[in-house]
Amino acid sequence: MPERRTVALVTLGCARNEVDSEELAGRLEADGWQLVEDAEDADVAVVNTCGFVDAAKKDSVDALLEANDLKGHGRTQAVVAVGCMAERYGKDLAEALPEADGILGFDDYADISDRLQTILSGGIHASHTPRDRRKLLPVSPAERQAAGADVALPGHAPATVPRDLPEGLAPASGPRAPLRRRLGAAPVASVKLASGCDRRCTFCAIPSFRGSFISRRPSDVLGETRWLAEQGVKEVMLVSENNTSYGKDLGDIRLLETLLPELAAVDGIERVRVSYLQPAEMRPGLIDVLTSTEKVAPYFDLSFQHSAPAVLRAMRRFGDTDRFLELLDQIRTKAPQAGVRSNFIVGFPGESEEDLAELERFLTHARLDAIGVFGYSDEEGTEAATYATKHDEDTVADRLARVSRLADELTAQRAEERLGETLEVLVESPGTGDDLDEDGSAVGRGAHQAPETDGQVRFTDAVPLTVGRMVRAKVVGTEGVDLLAEVVELTASDVRSEEAAR
């Protein structure tokens, strides 16, 4: 019997890319490929690239070059780029990076197995010519669902699942059920709620290569969440470019408010988290559901970007300091412990010292749990890149350093405000045993902390805790944005799990 072809997926960028990689993994395994963790053990290394900002693009190129270095020294025979950078640049990337044996766009995902086999056999698959993917769907959201069947939508993959599934593949829950293969064993997993974006922020190129906004059907999201729960996932994080728009192309802009309680009721799921919310699209009903539904995290990942009106208008965004603070007051009136995070761009073209001071005023009063600060740089193909009034690199760097220092101080202060709070913490590292943290303590996250971005909870108790368990803990100390906590008690679900294990 011939040896199975092996493939490794290296994922860069955001949680949306992680979902896309698991879709590709599902397709490949269903077609007979063996998935391996390390690129050096694979016949083909597939790098899922990020094409958002220069730093992410550099990381993607570095990962491709690193994988290319494996050729001739081990099993690796080919290196292939997929993902946003591959989709965005296509043929140009292939010419600039001859080390990559293939540059595959989103349209290749449905035939990923054939594409990799062609490349592995020494054939050439022509890289695509990039196009504005916003033009692939109708302008009217109401007409997009019908048209979406003919457009490649990573993470939405309708597929006919074979009866004899390899272990770990998602079963079909309907004609639009996605193939998915988990690439890790973490107790948290992302679920794609939608793809694309209809907003036209002047600094952002994402809609041009991710396309217009289109929702997944609630039944697909529910089916995938049930499967993830069967795989041992305890927390699902809903991801898209703009979750507040969910349902507008399905005829119900309030569909998220209906879907969240259903997801929270899925057997085995202990927490549902919603990422990326647009402040201008927040509505009272959504705030109510996010702050009052059992097992739905009172967590608000709000894309403020700035708070000075002049800068926001130049970004083609809406709001100001006072309106943003009012929104935060509405949230905290309903859920005082709610977590809030956001990202901000400083040094935007035309940003004055007064604008920067206004942003600092907002940050000082907002009490955000996590703050990402980025210095502006031109992104090709965006409107902002054409603006005449731009700051030099030194000015942008100075403003970035200044606001970053303030952000560090403010988030550390916000962490200290949580001293004495009792949190429900999802354990992600057991602390003692084979998977030791640096000091042997268990590590997890509270409801106000999303994976990767928002800090963590480190347990002070010198006892092992099982990964995937939800425990109640009291905050007794802080380390920057991280919290130190001691276990108060196991939650009801954790007690049931302990009893079942006996």
mmCIF file of C-alpha atoms in Angstrom, residues 271-273 289-293 295-300 331 335 337-340 418 447-448:
data_model
loop_
_atom_site.group_PDB
_atom_site.id
_atom_site.type_symbol
_atom_site.label_atom_id
_atom_site.label_comp_id
_atom_site.label_asym_id
_atom_site.label_seq_id
_atom_site.Cartn_x
_atom_site.Cartn_y
_atom_site.Cartn_z
ATOM 1 C CA ARG A 271 -18.864 30.114 27.153
ATOM 2 C CA VAL A 272 -19.765 31.925 23.943
ATOM 3 C CA ARG A 273 -17.729 34.989 23.021
ATOM 4 C CA VAL A 289 -28.165 39.787 25.213
ATOM 5 C CA LEU A 290 -24.400 40.127 25.646
ATOM 6 C CA THR A 291 -24.747 41.286 29.252
ATOM 7 C CA SER A 292 -27.571 39.086 30.528
ATOM 8 C CA THR A 293 -27.462 35.699 28.776
ATOM 9 C CA LYS A 295 -22.831 31.456 29.270
ATOM 10 C CA VAL A 296 -22.526 34.403 26.864
ATOM 11 C CA ALA A 297 -19.462 36.412 27.868
ATOM 12 C CA PRO A 298 -20.151 40.071 28.658
ATOM 13 C CA TYR A 299 -17.275 40.926 26.370
ATOM 14 C CA PHE A 300 -17.101 43.843 23.952
ATOM 15 C CA ILE A 331 -22.670 48.462 28.888
ATOM 16 C CA ALA A 335 -22.725 44.442 33.521
ATOM 17 C CA GLN A 337 -17.594 43.469 35.231
ATOM 18 C CA ALA A 338 -17.909 43.491 31.443
ATOM 19 C CA GLY A 339 -14.668 43.267 29.501
ATOM 20 C CA VAL A 340 -13.918 45.836 26.816
ATOM 21 C CA ARG A 418 -10.498 43.816 39.371
ATOM 22 C CA ALA A 447 -14.858 36.170 30.602
ATOM 23 C CA HIS A 448 -13.217 39.540 29.913
#
